[in-house]
Short mmCIF file of C-alpha atoms in Angstrom, two decimals:
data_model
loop_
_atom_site.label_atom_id
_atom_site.label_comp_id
_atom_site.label_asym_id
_atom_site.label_seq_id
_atom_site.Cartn_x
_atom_site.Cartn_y
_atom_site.Cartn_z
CA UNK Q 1 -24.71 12.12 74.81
CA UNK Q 2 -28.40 11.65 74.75
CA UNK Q 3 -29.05 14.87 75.79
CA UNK Q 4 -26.76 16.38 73.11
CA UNK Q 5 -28.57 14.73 70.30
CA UNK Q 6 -31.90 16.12 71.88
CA UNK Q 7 -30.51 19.09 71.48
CA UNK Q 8 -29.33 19.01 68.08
CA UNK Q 9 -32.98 17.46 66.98
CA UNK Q 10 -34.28 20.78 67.88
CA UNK Q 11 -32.15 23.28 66.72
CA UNK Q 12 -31.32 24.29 63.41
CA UNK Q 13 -27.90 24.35 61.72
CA UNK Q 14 -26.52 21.99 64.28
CA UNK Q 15 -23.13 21.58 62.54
CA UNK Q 16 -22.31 24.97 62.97
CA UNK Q 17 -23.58 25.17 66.28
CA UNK Q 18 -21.57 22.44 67.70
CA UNK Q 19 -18.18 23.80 65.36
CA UNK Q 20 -18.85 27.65 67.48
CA UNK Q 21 -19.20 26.11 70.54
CA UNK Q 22 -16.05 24.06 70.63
CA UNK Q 23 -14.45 27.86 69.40
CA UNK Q 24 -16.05 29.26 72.60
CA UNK Q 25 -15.16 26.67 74.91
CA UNK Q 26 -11.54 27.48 73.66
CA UNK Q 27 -11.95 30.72 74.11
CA UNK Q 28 -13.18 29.82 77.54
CA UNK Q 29 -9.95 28.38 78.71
CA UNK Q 30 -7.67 31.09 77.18
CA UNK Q 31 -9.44 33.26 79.72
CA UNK Q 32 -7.73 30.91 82.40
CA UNK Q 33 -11.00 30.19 84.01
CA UNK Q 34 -11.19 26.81 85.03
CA UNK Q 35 -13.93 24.10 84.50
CA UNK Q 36 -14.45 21.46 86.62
CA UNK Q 37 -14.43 17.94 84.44
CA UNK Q 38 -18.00 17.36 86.21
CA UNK Q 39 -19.61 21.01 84.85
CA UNK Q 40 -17.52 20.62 80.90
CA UNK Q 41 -20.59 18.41 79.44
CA UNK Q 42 -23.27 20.81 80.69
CA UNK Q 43 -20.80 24.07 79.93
CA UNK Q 44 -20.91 22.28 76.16
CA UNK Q 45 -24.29 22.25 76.04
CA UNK Q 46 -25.06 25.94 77.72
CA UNK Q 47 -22.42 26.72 74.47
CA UNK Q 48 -24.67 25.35 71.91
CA UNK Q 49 -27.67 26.59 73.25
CA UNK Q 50 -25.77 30.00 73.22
CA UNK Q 51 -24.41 29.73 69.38
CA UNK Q 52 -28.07 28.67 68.32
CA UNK Q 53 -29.72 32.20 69.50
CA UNK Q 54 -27.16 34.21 67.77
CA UNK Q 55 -27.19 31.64 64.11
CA UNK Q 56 -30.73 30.50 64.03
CA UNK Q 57 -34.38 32.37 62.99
CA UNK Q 58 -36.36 30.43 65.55
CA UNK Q 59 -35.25 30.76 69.33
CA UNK Q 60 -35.92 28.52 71.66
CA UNK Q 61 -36.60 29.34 75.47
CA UNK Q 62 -33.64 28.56 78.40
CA UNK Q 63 -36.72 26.37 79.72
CA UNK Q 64 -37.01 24.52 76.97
CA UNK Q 65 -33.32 23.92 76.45
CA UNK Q 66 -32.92 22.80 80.61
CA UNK Q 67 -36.11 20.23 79.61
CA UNK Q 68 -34.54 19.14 76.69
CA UNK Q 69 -31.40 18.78 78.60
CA UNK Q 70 -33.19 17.48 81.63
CA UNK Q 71 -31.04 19.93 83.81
CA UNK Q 72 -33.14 22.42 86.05
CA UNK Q 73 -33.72 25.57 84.83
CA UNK Q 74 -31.75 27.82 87.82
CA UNK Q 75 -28.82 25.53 87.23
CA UNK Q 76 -29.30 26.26 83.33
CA UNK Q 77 -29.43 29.60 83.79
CA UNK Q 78 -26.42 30.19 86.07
CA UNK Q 79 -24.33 28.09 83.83
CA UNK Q 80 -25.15 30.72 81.28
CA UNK Q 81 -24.81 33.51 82.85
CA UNK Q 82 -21.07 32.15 84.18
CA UNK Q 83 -19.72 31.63 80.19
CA UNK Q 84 -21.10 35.14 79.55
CA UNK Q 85 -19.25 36.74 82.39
CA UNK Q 86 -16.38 35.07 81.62
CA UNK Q 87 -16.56 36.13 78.41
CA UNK Q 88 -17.21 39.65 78.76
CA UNK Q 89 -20.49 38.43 76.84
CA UNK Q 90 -18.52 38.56 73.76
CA UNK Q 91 -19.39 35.30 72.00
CA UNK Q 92 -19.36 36.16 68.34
CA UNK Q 93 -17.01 33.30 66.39
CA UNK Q 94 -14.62 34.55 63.60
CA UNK Q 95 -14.99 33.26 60.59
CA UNK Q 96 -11.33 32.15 59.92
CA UNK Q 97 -11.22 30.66 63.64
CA UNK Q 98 -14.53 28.53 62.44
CA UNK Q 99 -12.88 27.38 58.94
CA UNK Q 100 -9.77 25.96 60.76
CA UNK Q 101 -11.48 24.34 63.76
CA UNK Q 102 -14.19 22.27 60.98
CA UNK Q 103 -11.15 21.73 58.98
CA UNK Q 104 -9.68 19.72 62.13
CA UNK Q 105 -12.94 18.24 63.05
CA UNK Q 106 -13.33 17.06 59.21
CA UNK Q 107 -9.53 15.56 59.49
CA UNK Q 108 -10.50 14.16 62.93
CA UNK Q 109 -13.69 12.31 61.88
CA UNK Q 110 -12.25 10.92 58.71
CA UNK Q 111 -9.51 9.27 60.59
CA UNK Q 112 -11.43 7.92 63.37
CA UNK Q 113 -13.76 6.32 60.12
CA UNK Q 114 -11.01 5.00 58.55
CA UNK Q 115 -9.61 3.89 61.95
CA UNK Q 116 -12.84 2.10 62.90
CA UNK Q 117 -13.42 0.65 59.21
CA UNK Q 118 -9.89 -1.58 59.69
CA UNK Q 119 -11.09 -2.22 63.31
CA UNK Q 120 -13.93 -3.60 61.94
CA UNK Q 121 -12.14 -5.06 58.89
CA UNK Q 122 -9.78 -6.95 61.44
CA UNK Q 123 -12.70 -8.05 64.26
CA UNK Q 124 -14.29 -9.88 61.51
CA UNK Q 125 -11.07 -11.89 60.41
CA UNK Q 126 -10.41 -12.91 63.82
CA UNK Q 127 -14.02 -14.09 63.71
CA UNK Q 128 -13.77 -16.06 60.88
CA UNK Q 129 -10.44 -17.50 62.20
CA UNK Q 130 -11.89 -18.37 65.35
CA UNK Q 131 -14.85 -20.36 63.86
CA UNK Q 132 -12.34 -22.14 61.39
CA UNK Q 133 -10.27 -23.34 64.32
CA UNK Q 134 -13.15 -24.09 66.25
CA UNK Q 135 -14.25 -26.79 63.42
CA UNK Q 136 -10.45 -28.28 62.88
CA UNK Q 137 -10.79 -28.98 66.75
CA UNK Q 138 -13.79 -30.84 66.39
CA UNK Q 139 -12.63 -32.46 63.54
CA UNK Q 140 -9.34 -33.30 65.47
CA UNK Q 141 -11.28 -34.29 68.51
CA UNK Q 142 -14.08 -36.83 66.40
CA UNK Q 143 -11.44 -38.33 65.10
CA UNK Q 144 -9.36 -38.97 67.97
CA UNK Q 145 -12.02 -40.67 69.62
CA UNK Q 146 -13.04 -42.43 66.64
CA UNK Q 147 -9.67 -43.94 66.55
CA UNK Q 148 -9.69 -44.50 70.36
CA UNK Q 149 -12.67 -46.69 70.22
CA UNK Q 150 -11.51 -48.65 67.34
CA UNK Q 151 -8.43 -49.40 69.20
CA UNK Q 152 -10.79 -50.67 72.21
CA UNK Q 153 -12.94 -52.59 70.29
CA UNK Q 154 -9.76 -54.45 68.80
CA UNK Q 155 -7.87 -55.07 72.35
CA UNK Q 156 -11.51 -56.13 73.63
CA UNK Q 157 -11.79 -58.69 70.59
CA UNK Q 158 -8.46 -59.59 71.28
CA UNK Q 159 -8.79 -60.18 75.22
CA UNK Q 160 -12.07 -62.69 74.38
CA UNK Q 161 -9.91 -64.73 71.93
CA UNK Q 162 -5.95 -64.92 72.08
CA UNK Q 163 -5.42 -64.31 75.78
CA UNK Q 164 -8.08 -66.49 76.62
CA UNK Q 165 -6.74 -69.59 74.76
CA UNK Q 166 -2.67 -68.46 75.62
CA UNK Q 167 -3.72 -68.54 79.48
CA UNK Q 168 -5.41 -72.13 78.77
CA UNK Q 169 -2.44 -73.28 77.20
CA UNK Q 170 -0.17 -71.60 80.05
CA UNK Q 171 -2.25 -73.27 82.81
CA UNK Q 172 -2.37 -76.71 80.95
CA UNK Q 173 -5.74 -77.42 82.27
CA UNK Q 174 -9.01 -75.08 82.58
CA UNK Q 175 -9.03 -74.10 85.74
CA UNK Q 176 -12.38 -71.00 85.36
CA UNK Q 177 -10.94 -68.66 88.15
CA UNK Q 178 -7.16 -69.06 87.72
CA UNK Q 179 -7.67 -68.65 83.84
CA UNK Q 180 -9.61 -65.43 84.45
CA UNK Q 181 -7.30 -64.16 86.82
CA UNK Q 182 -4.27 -64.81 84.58
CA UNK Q 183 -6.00 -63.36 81.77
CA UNK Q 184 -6.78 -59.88 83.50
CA UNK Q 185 -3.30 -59.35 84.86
CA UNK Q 186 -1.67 -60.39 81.88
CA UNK Q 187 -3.87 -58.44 79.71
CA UNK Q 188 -3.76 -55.37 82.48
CA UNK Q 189 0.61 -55.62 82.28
CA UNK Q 190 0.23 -55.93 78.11
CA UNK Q 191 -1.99 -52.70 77.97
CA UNK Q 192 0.31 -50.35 80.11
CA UNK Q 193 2.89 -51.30 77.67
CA UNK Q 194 1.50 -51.15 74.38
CA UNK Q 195 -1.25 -48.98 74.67
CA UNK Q 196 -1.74 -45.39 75.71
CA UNK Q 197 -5.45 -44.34 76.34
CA UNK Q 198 -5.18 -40.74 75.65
CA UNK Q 199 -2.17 -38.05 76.66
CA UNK Q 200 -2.27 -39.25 80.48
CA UNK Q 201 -1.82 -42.55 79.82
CA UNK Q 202 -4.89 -43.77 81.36
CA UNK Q 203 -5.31 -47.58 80.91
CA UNK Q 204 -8.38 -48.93 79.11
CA UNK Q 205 -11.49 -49.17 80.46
CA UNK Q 206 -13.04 -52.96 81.35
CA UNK Q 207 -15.45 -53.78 79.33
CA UNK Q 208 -18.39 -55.76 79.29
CA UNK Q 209 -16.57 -58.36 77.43
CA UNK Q 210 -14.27 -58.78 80.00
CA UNK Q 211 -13.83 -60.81 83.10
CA UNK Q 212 -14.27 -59.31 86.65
CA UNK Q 213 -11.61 -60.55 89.17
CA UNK Q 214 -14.38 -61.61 91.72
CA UNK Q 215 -16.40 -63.75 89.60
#
């Protein structure tokens, strides 16, 4: 590809060059000569290098075309001389067979434009759809775990205060290390029943507030 646009920097009336040589390389197979897929680029470009000396005033050299093409210039040359043979060196275009094949390029490239235009059209709606989801998730998620740490900061308030003074009551007397250990299994067997820490259930986190079982 980078080669080809050398190519068409350089010579003149490039449309109509690239239009004849698409015609030859037709005519090309009708001969039943076959091209390997690996020679059909440079057999292209030999083409258009072949159209522009028979279309255009000012003639560039085979040596100039293999530099621009960056192809030596024996290879250039036999590649020449092979689509001459094979066509009996007979590479004049009609002009009716050039009006219908840039009628079906024209067709060609305005489909593939308005192809690419609702490509385009659609890769930028999924875009925008993926950035609005991405924000409802991290609304979603912020307040999730907003509402997850109020509920913690409740059950902790709660721990310090009522189960402290039910297990008091419970044990009749204040006994510091049964009171503590009645409080943390009671409030452990309270939690897993009536409070869910996330989707997998995941019991509360101690926190500072709250007793450790081997103090």
């Amino acid at each position: 590809m980078n080669s080809l646009v050398k190519v068409l920097k350089v010579i003149e009336n490039g449309k109509i060059c690239i239009v004849s040589s698409l015609v030859i390389i037709d005519k090309l197979s009708m001969t039943g000569a076959t091209i390997p897929p690996e020679d059909l680029n440079w057999t292209l470009m030999v083409c258009i290098c072949l159209v522009s000396k028979l279309v255009n005033d000012n003639v560039y050299s085979n040596r100039i075309f293999a530099y621009l093409l960056n192809l030596d210039i024996t290879e250039f040359n036999k590649l020449e001389q092979k689509v001459l043979r094979t066509l009996n060196f007979n590479v004049s275009v009609e002009e009716e067979m050039y009006n219908v094949y840039n009628e079906e390029i024209r067709k060609f490239s305005q489909t593939q434009s308005e192809a690419l235009r609702c490509n385009l059209a659609e890769f930028r709606e999924n875009k925008k759809k993926i950035r609005e989801f991405k924000k409802l998730k991290h609304a979603h998620h912020s307040s999730e775990t907003a509402a997850i740490l109020a509920r913690r900061e409740k059950y902790d308030g709660d721990f310090t205060d009522i189960h402290m003074q039910k297990a008091i009551e419970e044990q009749g007397s204040f006994n510091a290390k049964a009171v503590r250990l009645h409080c943390v299994s009671k409030f452990r067997f309270e939690s897993y029943n009536s409070f869910t820490f996330g989707k997998s259930g995941t019991p509360p986190m101690r926190s500072k507030t709250q007793p450790r079982l081997d103090e």
